[in-house]
mmCIF file of C-alpha atoms in Angstrom:
data_model
loop_
_atom_site.group_PDB
_atom_site.id
_atom_site.type_symbol
_atom_site.label_atom_id
_atom_site.label_comp_id
_atom_site.label_asym_id
_atom_site.label_seq_id
_atom_site.Cartn_x
_atom_site.Cartn_y
_atom_site.Cartn_z
ATOM 1 C CA UNK A 1 112.922 86.651 87.796
ATOM 2 C CA UNK A 2 113.296 83.499 85.728
ATOM 3 C CA UNK A 3 112.138 83.377 82.119
ATOM 4 C CA UNK A 4 111.907 79.938 80.566
ATOM 5 C CA UNK A 5 112.139 79.705 76.785
ATOM 6 C CA UNK A 6 110.359 76.651 75.397
ATOM 7 C CA UNK A 7 110.700 77.864 71.811
ATOM 8 C CA UNK A 8 113.750 75.695 71.221
ATOM 9 C CA UNK A 9 114.210 72.249 69.729
ATOM 10 C CA UNK A 10 117.052 71.478 72.128
ATOM 11 C CA UNK A 11 115.933 72.043 75.733
ATOM 12 C CA UNK A 12 114.356 74.672 77.960
ATOM 13 C CA UNK A 13 116.702 77.471 78.883
ATOM 14 C CA UNK A 14 116.476 79.619 81.999
ATOM 15 C CA UNK A 15 117.653 83.199 81.993
ATOM 16 C CA UNK A 16 118.027 84.623 85.481
ATOM 17 C CA UNK A 17 118.086 88.351 86.074
ATOM 18 C CA UNK A 18 119.378 89.672 89.404
ATOM 19 C CA UNK A 19 117.881 92.949 90.474
ATOM 20 C CA UNK A 20 119.637 95.449 92.711
ATOM 21 C CA UNK A 21 118.347 96.110 96.189
ATOM 22 C CA UNK A 22 114.993 97.854 96.265
ATOM 23 C CA UNK A 23 113.718 96.677 92.889
ATOM 24 C CA UNK A 24 110.810 94.372 92.247
ATOM 25 C CA UNK A 25 109.415 92.631 89.207
ATOM 26 C CA UNK A 26 105.743 93.412 89.650
ATOM 27 C CA UNK A 27 105.905 96.055 86.955
ATOM 28 C CA UNK A 28 107.457 93.902 84.239
ATOM 29 C CA UNK A 29 105.548 92.889 81.131
ATOM 30 C CA UNK A 30 105.175 89.123 81.380
ATOM 31 C CA UNK A 31 104.419 87.015 78.305
ATOM 32 C CA UNK A 32 101.526 84.559 78.214
ATOM 33 C CA UNK A 33 103.718 81.494 78.760
ATOM 34 C CA UNK A 34 105.923 83.045 81.430
ATOM 35 C CA UNK A 35 105.686 82.635 85.166
ATOM 36 C CA UNK A 36 107.057 84.943 87.818
ATOM 37 C CA UNK A 37 107.156 83.304 91.194
ATOM 38 C CA UNK A 38 106.861 84.129 93.941
ATOM 39 C CA UNK A 39 105.087 87.297 92.870
ATOM 40 C CA UNK A 40 106.540 90.005 95.106
ATOM 41 C CA UNK A 41 104.706 92.708 96.965
ATOM 42 C CA UNK A 42 105.771 96.311 96.323
ATOM 43 C CA UNK A 43 108.776 97.287 98.394
ATOM 44 C CA UNK A 44 108.734 100.407 100.550
ATOM 45 C CA UNK A 45 112.190 101.818 101.177
ATOM 46 C CA UNK A 46 112.722 103.842 104.354
ATOM 47 C CA UNK A 47 113.407 107.560 103.941
ATOM 48 C CA UNK A 48 116.714 108.348 105.597
ATOM 49 C CA UNK A 49 117.723 111.972 106.285
ATOM 50 C CA UNK A 50 121.394 112.949 106.707
ATOM 51 C CA UNK A 51 122.442 116.124 108.544
ATOM 52 C CA UNK A 52 126.096 117.141 108.829
ATOM 53 C CA UNK A 53 128.622 119.993 108.746
ATOM 54 C CA UNK A 54 131.191 120.843 106.049
ATOM 55 C CA UNK A 55 132.582 117.325 106.174
ATOM 56 C CA UNK A 56 129.342 116.251 104.539
ATOM 57 C CA UNK A 57 129.681 118.863 101.800
ATOM 58 C CA UNK A 58 132.353 116.695 100.166
ATOM 59 C CA UNK A 59 135.118 119.299 100.302
ATOM 60 C CA UNK A 60 138.261 117.886 98.611
ATOM 61 C CA UNK A 61 136.395 114.832 97.310
ATOM 62 C CA UNK A 62 136.437 113.842 93.656
ATOM 63 C CA UNK A 63 132.965 115.186 92.963
ATOM 64 C CA UNK A 64 129.879 115.409 95.134
ATOM 65 C CA UNK A 65 129.169 111.694 95.113
ATOM 66 C CA UNK A 66 132.721 111.012 96.241
ATOM 67 C CA UNK A 67 131.800 112.478 99.629
ATOM 68 C CA UNK A 68 131.366 110.138 102.558
ATOM 69 C CA UNK A 69 127.670 110.964 103.032
ATOM 70 C CA UNK A 70 126.869 109.807 99.521
ATOM 71 C CA UNK A 71 129.036 106.717 99.859
ATOM 72 C CA UNK A 72 127.423 105.739 103.157
ATOM 73 C CA UNK A 73 124.001 106.451 101.684
ATOM 74 C CA UNK A 74 124.643 104.126 98.748
ATOM 75 C CA UNK A 75 126.086 101.464 101.038
ATOM 76 C CA UNK A 76 122.806 101.483 102.960
ATOM 77 C CA UNK A 77 120.729 101.277 99.787
ATOM 78 C CA UNK A 78 119.269 104.799 99.732
ATOM 79 C CA UNK A 79 117.939 105.668 96.291
ATOM 80 C CA UNK A 80 116.936 109.267 97.070
ATOM 81 C CA UNK A 81 119.248 111.781 98.733
ATOM 82 C CA UNK A 82 117.783 113.690 101.695
ATOM 83 C CA UNK A 83 120.843 115.568 102.890
ATOM 84 C CA UNK A 84 121.487 118.828 104.691
ATOM 85 C CA UNK A 85 125.242 119.407 105.127
ATOM 86 C CA UNK A 86 125.944 122.953 106.299
ATOM 87 C CA UNK A 87 129.478 124.351 106.674
ATOM 88 C CA UNK A 88 130.308 125.657 110.136
ATOM 89 C CA UNK A 89 127.248 124.180 111.800
ATOM 90 C CA UNK A 90 127.514 122.467 115.155
ATOM 91 C CA UNK A 91 125.151 121.540 117.918
ATOM 92 C CA UNK A 92 125.911 124.824 119.695
ATOM 93 C CA UNK A 93 128.428 126.613 117.434
ATOM 94 C CA UNK A 94 126.653 128.338 114.541
ATOM 95 C CA UNK A 95 123.852 126.400 116.144
ATOM 96 C CA UNK A 96 121.733 123.768 114.559
ATOM 97 C CA UNK A 97 118.737 125.658 115.941
ATOM 98 C CA UNK A 98 119.436 128.418 113.376
ATOM 99 C CA UNK A 99 118.658 125.866 110.642
ATOM 100 C CA UNK A 100 115.561 124.623 112.435
ATOM 101 C CA UNK A 101 113.032 125.427 109.723
ATOM 102 C CA UNK A 102 115.009 123.586 107.042
ATOM 103 C CA UNK A 103 115.757 120.567 109.205
ATOM 104 C CA UNK A 104 112.175 120.375 110.451
ATOM 105 C CA UNK A 105 110.969 120.130 106.875
ATOM 106 C CA UNK A 106 113.361 117.299 106.091
ATOM 107 C CA UNK A 107 112.861 115.161 109.194
ATOM 108 C CA UNK A 108 109.074 115.432 109.380
ATOM 109 C CA UNK A 109 107.733 111.939 108.816
ATOM 110 C CA UNK A 110 111.220 110.508 108.180
ATOM 111 C CA UNK A 111 111.858 106.844 108.884
ATOM 112 C CA UNK A 112 115.514 107.256 109.781
ATOM 113 C CA UNK A 113 117.650 110.263 110.684
ATOM 114 C CA UNK A 114 121.448 110.440 110.885
ATOM 115 C CA UNK A 115 123.408 113.298 112.468
ATOM 116 C CA UNK A 116 127.151 113.800 112.084
ATOM 117 C CA UNK A 117 127.940 116.980 113.968
ATOM 118 C CA UNK A 118 130.259 118.219 116.679
ATOM 119 C CA UNK A 119 133.535 119.096 114.986
ATOM 120 C CA UNK A 120 132.641 122.788 115.137
ATOM 121 C CA UNK A 121 131.722 122.516 118.820
ATOM 122 C CA UNK A 122 135.310 122.010 119.934
ATOM 123 C CA UNK A 123 135.975 124.147 123.015
ATOM 124 C CA UNK A 124 132.318 124.866 123.757
ATOM 125 C CA UNK A 125 130.718 124.332 127.159
ATOM 126 C CA UNK A 126 129.689 120.708 127.664
ATOM 127 C CA UNK A 127 126.387 121.798 129.187
ATOM 128 C CA UNK A 128 125.486 123.914 126.173
ATOM 129 C CA UNK A 129 126.307 121.093 123.758
ATOM 130 C CA UNK A 130 124.292 118.552 125.738
ATOM 131 C CA UNK A 131 121.243 120.805 125.948
ATOM 132 C CA UNK A 132 121.358 121.547 122.208
ATOM 133 C CA UNK A 133 121.591 117.849 121.311
ATOM 134 C CA UNK A 134 118.675 116.883 123.546
ATOM 135 C CA UNK A 135 116.478 119.720 122.284
ATOM 136 C CA UNK A 136 117.021 118.798 118.632
ATOM 137 C CA UNK A 137 116.473 115.070 119.178
ATOM 138 C CA UNK A 138 113.275 115.598 121.155
ATOM 139 C CA UNK A 139 112.003 117.777 118.346
ATOM 140 C CA UNK A 140 112.855 115.057 115.812
ATOM 141 C CA UNK A 141 111.174 112.353 117.885
ATOM 142 C CA UNK A 142 107.983 114.418 117.777
ATOM 143 C CA UNK A 143 108.181 115.305 114.071
ATOM 144 C CA UNK A 144 109.038 111.734 113.056
ATOM 145 C CA UNK A 145 106.927 109.685 115.484
ATOM 146 C CA UNK A 146 108.035 106.332 114.074
ATOM 147 C CA UNK A 147 111.540 107.373 113.049
ATOM 148 C CA UNK A 148 114.840 106.231 114.551
ATOM 149 C CA UNK A 149 117.871 108.485 115.008
ATOM 150 C CA UNK A 150 121.604 107.772 114.892
ATOM 151 C CA UNK A 151 123.973 110.445 116.233
ATOM 152 C CA UNK A 152 127.630 110.155 115.213
ATOM 153 C CA UNK A 153 130.068 112.374 117.097
ATOM 154 C CA UNK A 154 131.953 114.737 114.795
ATOM 155 C CA UNK A 155 135.489 114.228 113.576
ATOM 156 C CA UNK A 156 138.825 116.032 113.555
ATOM 157 C CA UNK A 157 139.203 118.632 116.317
ATOM 158 C CA UNK A 158 136.497 117.179 118.577
ATOM 159 C CA UNK A 159 137.839 116.166 121.994
ATOM 160 C CA UNK A 160 136.686 113.651 124.559
ATOM 161 C CA UNK A 161 134.865 116.290 126.624
ATOM 162 C CA UNK A 162 132.729 117.471 123.723
ATOM 163 C CA UNK A 163 132.142 113.881 122.603
ATOM 164 C CA UNK A 164 130.919 112.960 126.078
ATOM 165 C CA UNK A 165 128.633 116.010 126.021
ATOM 166 C CA UNK A 166 127.037 114.828 122.762
ATOM 167 C CA UNK A 167 126.582 111.354 124.221
ATOM 168 C CA UNK A 168 124.950 112.841 127.319
ATOM 169 C CA UNK A 169 122.566 114.783 125.101
ATOM 170 C CA UNK A 170 121.546 111.580 123.328
ATOM 171 C CA UNK A 171 121.115 109.817 126.674
ATOM 172 C CA UNK A 172 118.713 112.559 127.805
ATOM 173 C CA UNK A 173 116.420 112.260 124.769
ATOM 174 C CA UNK A 174 112.791 111.474 125.559
ATOM 175 C CA UNK A 175 112.634 108.053 123.858
ATOM 176 C CA UNK A 176 115.751 105.958 124.322
ATOM 177 C CA UNK A 177 114.410 103.132 122.173
ATOM 178 C CA UNK A 178 114.678 105.348 119.088
ATOM 179 C CA UNK A 179 118.087 106.991 119.519
ATOM 180 C CA UNK A 180 121.628 105.630 119.300
ATOM 181 C CA UNK A 181 124.996 107.282 119.846
ATOM 182 C CA UNK A 182 128.116 106.390 117.842
ATOM 183 C CA UNK A 183 131.533 107.650 118.925
ATOM 184 C CA UNK A 184 133.390 108.533 115.739
ATOM 185 C CA UNK A 185 135.624 111.301 117.056
ATOM 186 C CA UNK A 186 138.828 109.257 116.599
ATOM 187 C CA UNK A 187 138.074 107.995 113.103
ATOM 188 C CA UNK A 188 140.159 110.731 111.510
ATOM 189 C CA UNK A 189 143.101 110.433 113.892
ATOM 190 C CA UNK A 190 146.563 109.391 112.741
ATOM 191 C CA UNK A 191 148.965 110.958 110.274
ATOM 192 C CA UNK A 192 147.165 113.922 108.762
ATOM 193 C CA UNK A 193 148.049 113.201 105.153
ATOM 194 C CA UNK A 194 146.653 109.652 105.360
ATOM 195 C CA UNK A 195 143.054 110.826 105.550
ATOM 196 C CA UNK A 196 143.049 114.635 105.403
ATOM 197 C CA UNK A 197 143.464 117.235 102.690
ATOM 198 C CA UNK A 198 145.936 120.099 102.650
ATOM 199 C CA UNK A 199 143.890 122.087 105.173
ATOM 200 C CA UNK A 200 144.564 119.264 107.707
ATOM 201 C CA UNK A 201 140.886 119.335 108.727
ATOM 202 C CA UNK A 202 138.698 117.958 105.944
ATOM 203 C CA UNK A 203 139.211 114.529 104.370
ATOM 204 C CA UNK A 204 140.606 114.095 100.886
ATOM 205 C CA UNK A 205 139.130 111.379 98.652
ATOM 206 C CA UNK A 206 140.835 108.540 100.504
ATOM 207 C CA UNK A 207 139.510 109.961 103.768
ATOM 208 C CA UNK A 208 135.987 110.272 102.355
ATOM 209 C CA UNK A 209 136.085 106.672 101.148
ATOM 210 C CA UNK A 210 137.264 105.535 104.576
ATOM 211 C CA UNK A 211 134.540 107.522 106.347
ATOM 212 C CA UNK A 212 131.891 106.292 103.933
ATOM 213 C CA UNK A 213 132.516 102.727 105.015
ATOM 214 C CA UNK A 214 132.841 103.574 108.707
ATOM 215 C CA UNK A 215 129.687 105.673 108.764
ATOM 216 C CA UNK A 216 127.671 103.274 106.621
ATOM 217 C CA UNK A 217 128.523 100.287 108.798
ATOM 218 C CA UNK A 218 127.989 102.223 112.026
ATOM 219 C CA UNK A 219 124.562 103.437 110.936
ATOM 220 C CA UNK A 220 123.559 99.942 109.815
ATOM 221 C CA UNK A 221 124.502 98.510 113.203
ATOM 222 C CA UNK A 222 122.838 101.307 115.166
ATOM 223 C CA UNK A 223 119.609 101.014 113.195
ATOM 224 C CA UNK A 224 119.612 97.222 113.578
ATOM 225 C CA UNK A 225 119.860 97.677 117.338
ATOM 226 C CA UNK A 226 116.926 100.082 117.417
ATOM 227 C CA UNK A 227 114.836 97.865 115.137
ATOM 228 C CA UNK A 228 115.638 94.784 117.163
ATOM 229 C CA UNK A 229 117.211 93.016 114.194
#
């Protein structure tokens, strides 16, 4: 938005205002001698839903918005938080199906859905994990008929077998053009104190900040692939 002041005896002056992502100037009061060009159309921001386990509940972070879900959400430009982090939940352990009614309500009509689950499925049967992933994704694809879904494998104690089972579940979903798998199970590896809190499982603030960037970038890339960008 550029406002030109001609009420000066020296010379016209331009004042430029930079708006953050997702804002538009169509609602501003414009004076008689002012021009706004090009006049923008209203911007529709996609509704992105985040579903995770206790990692997403921001345990050991410096406040709720210090958690990696919130950081990734802000990195992607979300202005409204649609989040369902539930401690202990996995694809098959304390199953996601037990939270079906809540998740159904959130994903219905969503534009974008992000799952970060699997840590609590460590040691479970690969077949059970795969079936649970496919069932949930097929349900989402029906409830959000134009939505796209990113599935990030859980962190911490998740092994390669369980990770592969999650990937197989994504690969069996009914519409492969609208689902993407991201392998994040090694993102929290390394010296425990570098990224994890005193319980050696959940991230401390440094770990949350690290995951926020990893998750945000991974989701951006996955969604770009599905959207053909």
